[in-house]
PDB file of C-alpha atoms in Angstrom:
ATOM      1  CA  UNK A   1     -13.298  -9.470  12.271  1.00  0.00           C
ATOM      2  CA  UNK A   2     -14.454  -6.244  10.615  1.00  0.00           C
ATOM      3  CA  UNK A   3     -11.305  -5.574   8.592  1.00  0.00           C
ATOM      4  CA  UNK A   4     -10.697  -5.998   4.870  1.00  0.00           C
ATOM      5  CA  UNK A   5     -10.718  -9.641   3.832  1.00  0.00           C
ATOM      6  CA  UNK A   6      -9.376 -11.306   0.705  1.00  0.00           C
ATOM      7  CA  UNK A   7      -9.856 -14.729  -0.770  1.00  0.00           C
ATOM      8  CA  UNK A   8      -7.976 -16.864  -1.538  1.00  0.00           C
ATOM      9  CA  UNK A   9      -4.866 -16.091   0.463  1.00  0.00           C
ATOM     10  CA  UNK A  10      -2.680 -18.128  -1.862  1.00  0.00           C
ATOM     11  CA  UNK A  11      -3.103 -19.228  -5.457  1.00  0.00           C
ATOM     12  CA  UNK A  12      -0.844 -21.364  -7.630  1.00  0.00           C
ATOM     13  CA  UNK A  13      -1.761 -21.613 -11.275  1.00  0.00           C
ATOM     14  CA  UNK A  14      -0.259 -22.607 -14.574  1.00  0.00           C
ATOM     15  CA  UNK A  15       0.626 -20.079 -17.234  1.00  0.00           C
ATOM     16  CA  UNK A  16      -2.325 -19.369 -19.474  1.00  0.00           C
ATOM     17  CA  UNK A  17      -5.018 -20.085 -16.883  1.00  0.00           C
ATOM     18  CA  UNK A  18      -7.482 -17.509 -15.623  1.00  0.00           C
ATOM     19  CA  UNK A  19      -7.659 -16.577 -11.943  1.00  0.00           C
ATOM     20  CA  UNK A  20     -10.126 -14.514  -9.927  1.00  0.00           C
ATOM     21  CA  UNK A  21      -9.588 -12.912  -6.545  1.00  0.00           C
ATOM     22  CA  UNK A  22     -12.181 -11.508  -4.188  1.00  0.00           C
ATOM     23  CA  UNK A  23     -12.003  -8.597  -1.767  1.00  0.00           C
ATOM     24  CA  UNK A  24     -14.530  -7.675   0.917  1.00  0.00           C
ATOM     25  CA  UNK A  25     -13.946  -4.145   2.217  1.00  0.00           C
ATOM     26  CA  UNK A  26     -14.757  -2.731   5.636  1.00  0.00           C
ATOM     27  CA  UNK A  27     -18.534  -2.520   5.584  1.00  0.00           C
ATOM     28  CA  UNK A  28     -19.054   1.256   5.735  1.00  0.00           C
ATOM     29  CA  UNK A  29     -16.253   2.031   3.263  1.00  0.00           C
ATOM     30  CA  UNK A  30     -17.251   3.363  -0.142  1.00  0.00           C
ATOM     31  CA  UNK A  31     -13.841   3.226  -1.825  1.00  0.00           C
ATOM     32  CA  UNK A  32     -12.019   0.042  -2.725  1.00  0.00           C
ATOM     33  CA  UNK A  33      -8.511  -0.184  -4.178  1.00  0.00           C
ATOM     34  CA  UNK A  34      -6.409  -2.889  -5.818  1.00  0.00           C
ATOM     35  CA  UNK A  35      -2.612  -2.950  -5.704  1.00  0.00           C
ATOM     36  CA  UNK A  36       0.099  -5.337  -6.825  1.00  0.00           C
ATOM     37  CA  UNK A  37       3.309  -5.815  -4.879  1.00  0.00           C
ATOM     38  CA  UNK A  38       6.458  -7.699  -5.861  1.00  0.00           C
ATOM     39  CA  UNK A  39       9.403  -8.526  -3.635  1.00  0.00           C
ATOM     40  CA  UNK A  40      11.402  -5.518  -2.533  1.00  0.00           C
ATOM     41  CA  UNK A  41       8.943  -3.010  -3.991  1.00  0.00           C
ATOM     42  CA  UNK A  42       6.170  -0.913  -2.569  1.00  0.00           C
ATOM     43  CA  UNK A  43       2.574  -1.606  -3.591  1.00  0.00           C
ATOM     44  CA  UNK A  44       1.735  -0.441  -7.144  1.00  0.00           C
ATOM     45  CA  UNK A  45      -1.704   1.017  -7.742  1.00  0.00           C
ATOM     46  CA  UNK A  46      -3.887  -0.897 -10.199  1.00  0.00           C
ATOM     47  CA  UNK A  47      -7.408   0.503  -9.954  1.00  0.00           C
ATOM     48  CA  UNK A  48     -10.028   1.809  -7.572  1.00  0.00           C
ATOM     49  CA  UNK A  49     -13.785   2.103  -7.132  1.00  0.00           C
ATOM     50  CA  UNK A  50     -16.083   4.627  -5.548  1.00  0.00           C
ATOM     51  CA  UNK A  51     -19.110   2.472  -4.760  1.00  0.00           C
ATOM     52  CA  UNK A  52     -19.698   0.506  -7.984  1.00  0.00           C
ATOM     53  CA  UNK A  53     -17.988   3.027 -10.286  1.00  0.00           C
ATOM     54  CA  UNK A  54     -14.439   2.305 -11.419  1.00  0.00           C
ATOM     55  CA  UNK A  55     -12.800   5.730 -11.226  1.00  0.00           C
ATOM     56  CA  UNK A  56      -9.199   5.162 -12.227  1.00  0.00           C
ATOM     57  CA  UNK A  57      -7.096   2.461 -13.844  1.00  0.00           C
ATOM     58  CA  UNK A  58      -3.329   2.393 -13.919  1.00  0.00           C
ATOM     59  CA  UNK A  59      -1.477   2.162 -17.205  1.00  0.00           C
ATOM     60  CA  UNK A  60       0.087  -0.930 -15.615  1.00  0.00           C
ATOM     61  CA  UNK A  61      -3.275  -2.663 -15.872  1.00  0.00           C
ATOM     62  CA  UNK A  62      -3.136  -4.578 -19.140  1.00  0.00           C
ATOM     63  CA  UNK A  63      -6.264  -5.710 -20.948  1.00  0.00           C
ATOM     64  CA  UNK A  64      -5.824  -9.155 -19.373  1.00  0.00           C
ATOM     65  CA  UNK A  65      -6.820  -7.620 -16.036  1.00  0.00           C
ATOM     66  CA  UNK A  66     -10.376  -6.692 -15.173  1.00  0.00           C
ATOM     67  CA  UNK A  67     -11.936  -5.599 -11.912  1.00  0.00           C
ATOM     68  CA  UNK A  68     -15.563  -5.280 -10.915  1.00  0.00           C
ATOM     69  CA  UNK A  69     -17.563  -4.108  -7.961  1.00  0.00           C
ATOM     70  CA  UNK A  70     -21.105  -4.742  -9.159  1.00  0.00           C
ATOM     71  CA  UNK A  71     -23.084  -3.869  -6.045  1.00  0.00           C
ATOM     72  CA  UNK A  72     -20.661  -1.457  -4.466  1.00  0.00           C
ATOM     73  CA  UNK A  73     -19.680  -3.963  -1.805  1.00  0.00           C
ATOM     74  CA  UNK A  74     -17.193  -6.756  -2.586  1.00  0.00           C
ATOM     75  CA  UNK A  75     -14.908  -6.595  -5.604  1.00  0.00           C
ATOM     76  CA  UNK A  76     -13.287  -9.161  -7.872  1.00  0.00           C
ATOM     77  CA  UNK A  77     -10.037  -8.931  -9.797  1.00  0.00           C
ATOM     78  CA  UNK A  78      -9.651 -11.316 -12.716  1.00  0.00           C
ATOM     79  CA  UNK A  79      -6.466 -12.042 -14.586  1.00  0.00           C
ATOM     80  CA  UNK A  80      -6.897 -13.818 -17.895  1.00  0.00           C
ATOM     81  CA  UNK A  81      -4.200 -15.878 -19.616  1.00  0.00           C
ATOM     82  CA  UNK A  82      -1.825 -15.541 -16.692  1.00  0.00           C
ATOM     83  CA  UNK A  83       1.880 -15.032 -17.310  1.00  0.00           C
ATOM     84  CA  UNK A  84       4.819 -15.727 -15.026  1.00  0.00           C
ATOM     85  CA  UNK A  85       5.291 -11.978 -14.638  1.00  0.00           C
ATOM     86  CA  UNK A  86       1.885 -11.788 -12.952  1.00  0.00           C
ATOM     87  CA  UNK A  87       3.316 -13.586  -9.916  1.00  0.00           C
ATOM     88  CA  UNK A  88       2.953 -11.107  -7.070  1.00  0.00           C
ATOM     89  CA  UNK A  89       0.987 -10.236  -3.978  1.00  0.00           C
ATOM     90  CA  UNK A  90      -2.354  -8.661  -4.864  1.00  0.00           C
ATOM     91  CA  UNK A  91      -3.515  -6.307  -2.151  1.00  0.00           C
ATOM     92  CA  UNK A  92      -6.937  -4.821  -1.636  1.00  0.00           C
ATOM     93  CA  UNK A  93      -7.616  -1.756   0.499  1.00  0.00           C
ATOM     94  CA  UNK A  94     -10.666   0.280   1.416  1.00  0.00           C
ATOM     95  CA  UNK A  95     -11.433   3.742   2.740  1.00  0.00           C
ATOM     96  CA  UNK A  96     -14.462   5.787   3.710  1.00  0.00           C
ATOM     97  CA  UNK A  97     -14.592   7.697   0.421  1.00  0.00           C
ATOM     98  CA  UNK A  98     -14.057  11.346   1.273  1.00  0.00           C
ATOM     99  CA  UNK A  99     -11.032  13.304   0.054  1.00  0.00           C
ATOM    100  CA  UNK A 100      -7.519  12.222   0.942  1.00  0.00           C
ATOM    101  CA  UNK A 101      -7.891   9.531   3.534  1.00  0.00           C
ATOM    102  CA  UNK A 102      -6.358   6.509   5.129  1.00  0.00           C
ATOM    103  CA  UNK A 103      -6.573   3.237   3.262  1.00  0.00           C
ATOM    104  CA  UNK A 104      -6.843   0.005   5.231  1.00  0.00           C
ATOM    105  CA  UNK A 105      -5.333  -3.060   3.632  1.00  0.00           C
ATOM    106  CA  UNK A 106      -6.430  -6.658   3.513  1.00  0.00           C
ATOM    107  CA  UNK A 107      -3.999  -9.566   3.993  1.00  0.00           C
ATOM    108  CA  UNK A 108      -3.445  -9.980   0.259  1.00  0.00           C
ATOM    109  CA  UNK A 109      -3.594 -12.845  -2.211  1.00  0.00           C
ATOM    110  CA  UNK A 110      -0.234 -14.292  -3.134  1.00  0.00           C
ATOM    111  CA  UNK A 111      -0.255 -15.511  -6.743  1.00  0.00           C
ATOM    112  CA  UNK A 112       2.345 -17.839  -8.197  1.00  0.00           C
ATOM    113  CA  UNK A 113       2.201 -18.549 -11.918  1.00  0.00           C
ATOM    114  CA  UNK A 114       4.191 -21.596 -12.970  1.00  0.00           C
TER     115      UNK A 114
ATOM    116  CA  UNK B   1       4.500  13.275 -11.824  1.00  0.00           C
ATOM    117  CA  UNK B   2       5.669  11.501  -8.702  1.00  0.00           C
ATOM    118  CA  UNK B   3       9.099  10.535  -7.416  1.00  0.00           C
ATOM    119  CA  UNK B   4       9.560   9.091  -3.932  1.00  0.00           C
ATOM    120  CA  UNK B   5      12.959   8.209  -2.540  1.00  0.00           C
ATOM    121  CA  UNK B   6      13.713   6.229   0.629  1.00  0.00           C
ATOM    122  CA  UNK B   7      16.816   4.361   1.768  1.00  0.00           C
ATOM    123  CA  UNK B   8      16.588   0.674   0.889  1.00  0.00           C
ATOM    124  CA  UNK B   9      17.810  -0.756   4.182  1.00  0.00           C
ATOM    125  CA  UNK B  10      18.672   0.374   7.688  1.00  0.00           C
ATOM    126  CA  UNK B  11      19.911  -1.413  10.786  1.00  0.00           C
ATOM    127  CA  UNK B  12      19.496  -0.189  14.352  1.00  0.00           C
ATOM    128  CA  UNK B  13      19.958  -1.541  17.854  1.00  0.00           C
ATOM    129  CA  UNK B  14      17.178  -2.494  20.238  1.00  0.00           C
ATOM    130  CA  UNK B  15      16.339   0.417  22.517  1.00  0.00           C
ATOM    131  CA  UNK B  16      17.829   3.012  20.163  1.00  0.00           C
ATOM    132  CA  UNK B  17      16.208   5.700  18.012  1.00  0.00           C
ATOM    133  CA  UNK B  18      16.099   5.507  14.220  1.00  0.00           C
ATOM    134  CA  UNK B  19      15.050   8.065  11.625  1.00  0.00           C
ATOM    135  CA  UNK B  20      13.786   6.919   8.232  1.00  0.00           C
ATOM    136  CA  UNK B  21      13.812   9.633   5.591  1.00  0.00           C
ATOM    137  CA  UNK B  22      11.579  10.125   2.574  1.00  0.00           C
ATOM    138  CA  UNK B  23      12.032  12.737  -0.118  1.00  0.00           C
ATOM    139  CA  UNK B  24       9.444  13.325  -2.783  1.00  0.00           C
ATOM    140  CA  UNK B  25       8.633  15.407  -5.811  1.00  0.00           C
ATOM    141  CA  UNK B  26       5.029  16.057  -6.644  1.00  0.00           C
ATOM    142  CA  UNK B  27       3.077  18.526  -8.747  1.00  0.00           C
ATOM    143  CA  UNK B  28       0.379  18.893  -6.119  1.00  0.00           C
ATOM    144  CA  UNK B  29       0.609  18.007  -2.445  1.00  0.00           C
ATOM    145  CA  UNK B  30      -2.285  16.390  -0.595  1.00  0.00           C
ATOM    146  CA  UNK B  31      -0.622  14.835   2.399  1.00  0.00           C
ATOM    147  CA  UNK B  32       1.900  12.097   3.069  1.00  0.00           C
ATOM    148  CA  UNK B  33       1.344   8.685   4.649  1.00  0.00           C
ATOM    149  CA  UNK B  34       3.635   6.252   6.424  1.00  0.00           C
ATOM    150  CA  UNK B  35       2.804   2.553   6.540  1.00  0.00           C
ATOM    151  CA  UNK B  36       4.511  -0.362   8.269  1.00  0.00           C
ATOM    152  CA  UNK B  37       4.693  -3.731   6.558  1.00  0.00           C
ATOM    153  CA  UNK B  38       5.984  -6.901   8.182  1.00  0.00           C
ATOM    154  CA  UNK B  39       7.328  -9.553   5.847  1.00  0.00           C
ATOM    155  CA  UNK B  40       4.511 -11.426   4.136  1.00  0.00           C
ATOM    156  CA  UNK B  41       1.817  -9.225   5.650  1.00  0.00           C
ATOM    157  CA  UNK B  42      -0.297  -6.284   4.512  1.00  0.00           C
ATOM    158  CA  UNK B  43       0.734  -2.656   5.101  1.00  0.00           C
ATOM    159  CA  UNK B  44      -0.704  -1.085   8.242  1.00  0.00           C
ATOM    160  CA  UNK B  45      -1.271   2.650   8.657  1.00  0.00           C
ATOM    161  CA  UNK B  46       1.123   4.546  10.917  1.00  0.00           C
ATOM    162  CA  UNK B  47       0.703   8.259  10.264  1.00  0.00           C
ATOM    163  CA  UNK B  48      -0.595  11.000   7.989  1.00  0.00           C
ATOM    164  CA  UNK B  49       0.930  14.473   7.675  1.00  0.00           C
ATOM    165  CA  UNK B  50      -0.602  17.300   5.699  1.00  0.00           C
ATOM    166  CA  UNK B  51       0.841  20.309   7.562  1.00  0.00           C
ATOM    167  CA  UNK B  52       4.483  21.058   8.296  1.00  0.00           C
ATOM    168  CA  UNK B  53       5.827  19.874  11.615  1.00  0.00           C
ATOM    169  CA  UNK B  54       6.032  16.877  13.869  1.00  0.00           C
ATOM    170  CA  UNK B  55       3.157  14.526  14.656  1.00  0.00           C
ATOM    171  CA  UNK B  56       3.797  12.305  17.650  1.00  0.00           C
ATOM    172  CA  UNK B  57       2.036   9.040  18.303  1.00  0.00           C
ATOM    173  CA  UNK B  58       3.560   6.986  21.091  1.00  0.00           C
ATOM    174  CA  UNK B  59       6.969   5.649  20.102  1.00  0.00           C
ATOM    175  CA  UNK B  60       6.461   6.757  16.509  1.00  0.00           C
ATOM    176  CA  UNK B  61       6.622  10.330  15.215  1.00  0.00           C
ATOM    177  CA  UNK B  62       6.420  11.690  11.694  1.00  0.00           C
ATOM    178  CA  UNK B  63       7.754  14.986  10.404  1.00  0.00           C
ATOM    179  CA  UNK B  64       6.908  16.916   7.261  1.00  0.00           C
ATOM    180  CA  UNK B  65       8.474  19.855   5.436  1.00  0.00           C
ATOM    181  CA  UNK B  66       6.440  20.686   2.355  1.00  0.00           C
ATOM    182  CA  UNK B  67       8.864  23.331   1.105  1.00  0.00           C
ATOM    183  CA  UNK B  68      11.716  20.808   1.136  1.00  0.00           C
ATOM    184  CA  UNK B  69       9.697  17.857  -0.133  1.00  0.00           C
ATOM    185  CA  UNK B  70      10.877  15.895   2.881  1.00  0.00           C
ATOM    186  CA  UNK B  71       9.444  13.710   5.587  1.00  0.00           C
ATOM    187  CA  UNK B  72      10.864  11.389   8.187  1.00  0.00           C
ATOM    188  CA  UNK B  73       9.557   8.701  10.472  1.00  0.00           C
ATOM    189  CA  UNK B  74      11.162   8.577  13.895  1.00  0.00           C
ATOM    190  CA  UNK B  75      11.012   5.370  15.904  1.00  0.00           C
ATOM    191  CA  UNK B  76      12.043   5.543  19.561  1.00  0.00           C
ATOM    192  CA  UNK B  77      12.868   2.796  22.060  1.00  0.00           C
ATOM    193  CA  UNK B  78      13.226   0.298  19.260  1.00  0.00           C
ATOM    194  CA  UNK B  79      11.901  -3.188  19.809  1.00  0.00           C
ATOM    195  CA  UNK B  80      12.625  -6.360  17.863  1.00  0.00           C
ATOM    196  CA  UNK B  81       9.040  -6.342  16.588  1.00  0.00           C
ATOM    197  CA  UNK B  82       9.761  -3.037  14.811  1.00  0.00           C
ATOM    198  CA  UNK B  83      11.785  -4.978  12.226  1.00  0.00           C
ATOM    199  CA  UNK B  84       9.710  -4.372   9.109  1.00  0.00           C
ATOM    200  CA  UNK B  85       9.523  -2.328   5.935  1.00  0.00           C
ATOM    201  CA  UNK B  86       8.416   1.278   6.268  1.00  0.00           C
ATOM    202  CA  UNK B  87       6.626   2.741   3.273  1.00  0.00           C
ATOM    203  CA  UNK B  88       6.239   6.412   2.414  1.00  0.00           C
ATOM    204  CA  UNK B  89       3.230   7.175   0.179  1.00  0.00           C
ATOM    205  CA  UNK B  90       1.503  10.185  -1.366  1.00  0.00           C
ATOM    206  CA  UNK B  91      -1.578  10.842  -3.483  1.00  0.00           C
ATOM    207  CA  UNK B  92      -0.611  11.906  -6.995  1.00  0.00           C
ATOM    208  CA  UNK B  93      -2.995  13.304  -9.557  1.00  0.00           C
ATOM    209  CA  UNK B  94      -5.736  10.764 -10.119  1.00  0.00           C
ATOM    210  CA  UNK B  95      -3.789   8.017  -8.334  1.00  0.00           C
ATOM    211  CA  UNK B  96      -5.007   7.714  -4.753  1.00  0.00           C
ATOM    212  CA  UNK B  97      -1.626   6.591  -3.393  1.00  0.00           C
ATOM    213  CA  UNK B  98       1.829   6.181  -4.889  1.00  0.00           C
ATOM    214  CA  UNK B  99       4.222   4.249  -2.670  1.00  0.00           C
ATOM    215  CA  UNK B 100       7.963   4.436  -2.359  1.00  0.00           C
ATOM    216  CA  UNK B 101       9.931   1.201  -2.510  1.00  0.00           C
ATOM    217  CA  UNK B 102      10.094   1.076   1.265  1.00  0.00           C
ATOM    218  CA  UNK B 103      12.893   0.990   3.804  1.00  0.00           C
ATOM    219  CA  UNK B 104      13.634  -2.389   5.332  1.00  0.00           C
ATOM    220  CA  UNK B 105      14.562  -1.878   8.987  1.00  0.00           C
ATOM    221  CA  UNK B 106      16.383  -4.566  10.916  1.00  0.00           C
ATOM    222  CA  UNK B 107      16.474  -4.218  14.697  1.00  0.00           C
ATOM    223  CA  UNK B 108      19.340  -6.118  16.298  1.00  0.00           C
ATOM    224  CA  UNK B 109      20.046  -6.986  19.909  1.00  0.00           C
TER     225      UNK B 109
END
């Protein structure tokens, strides 16, 4: 399978714990995006990378959230001191990295904070 | 700024045609995307329009009018598997994609 992959697919954690999610983009894609989606809403942009550089962060991204893409390949999204409001689907997408272009999404990580 | 408006829900009959509308306001236009999302799954790309007019792709077509800030997705010969959410999305400023809330389509027999 050469699509975008995410791990884990599901995560249940207790409030206050830290969680980390991983995303592996399509191999030739230079751009990688993180989104959050709650029930009945469209995906909300969180941040994105061009290779290893983080180019944009949403104002929605509080200081408890951090994302990295150290070698320009896979990326991690960490949430520190989780809150119940962090419960959502976290989606990763990737694209080639030229202009306005199609993003291809991974299956997502569903987070439940108890 | 960005404002994207889609109907929340629609219902249509198997075999029929349905049109899902999207209106938007944007300070700079760089194309409009439609994605399909089945419940519990990731969005999958359907279409991209950057010029006015109709783009046809099998049973699905997408239309754009930049002057009116309007797009629609047309689904023909509806099948039960077309029951899903349909998301309209546009680039906005430094944000690669801003999504609407999506239109949940139910196809009934």
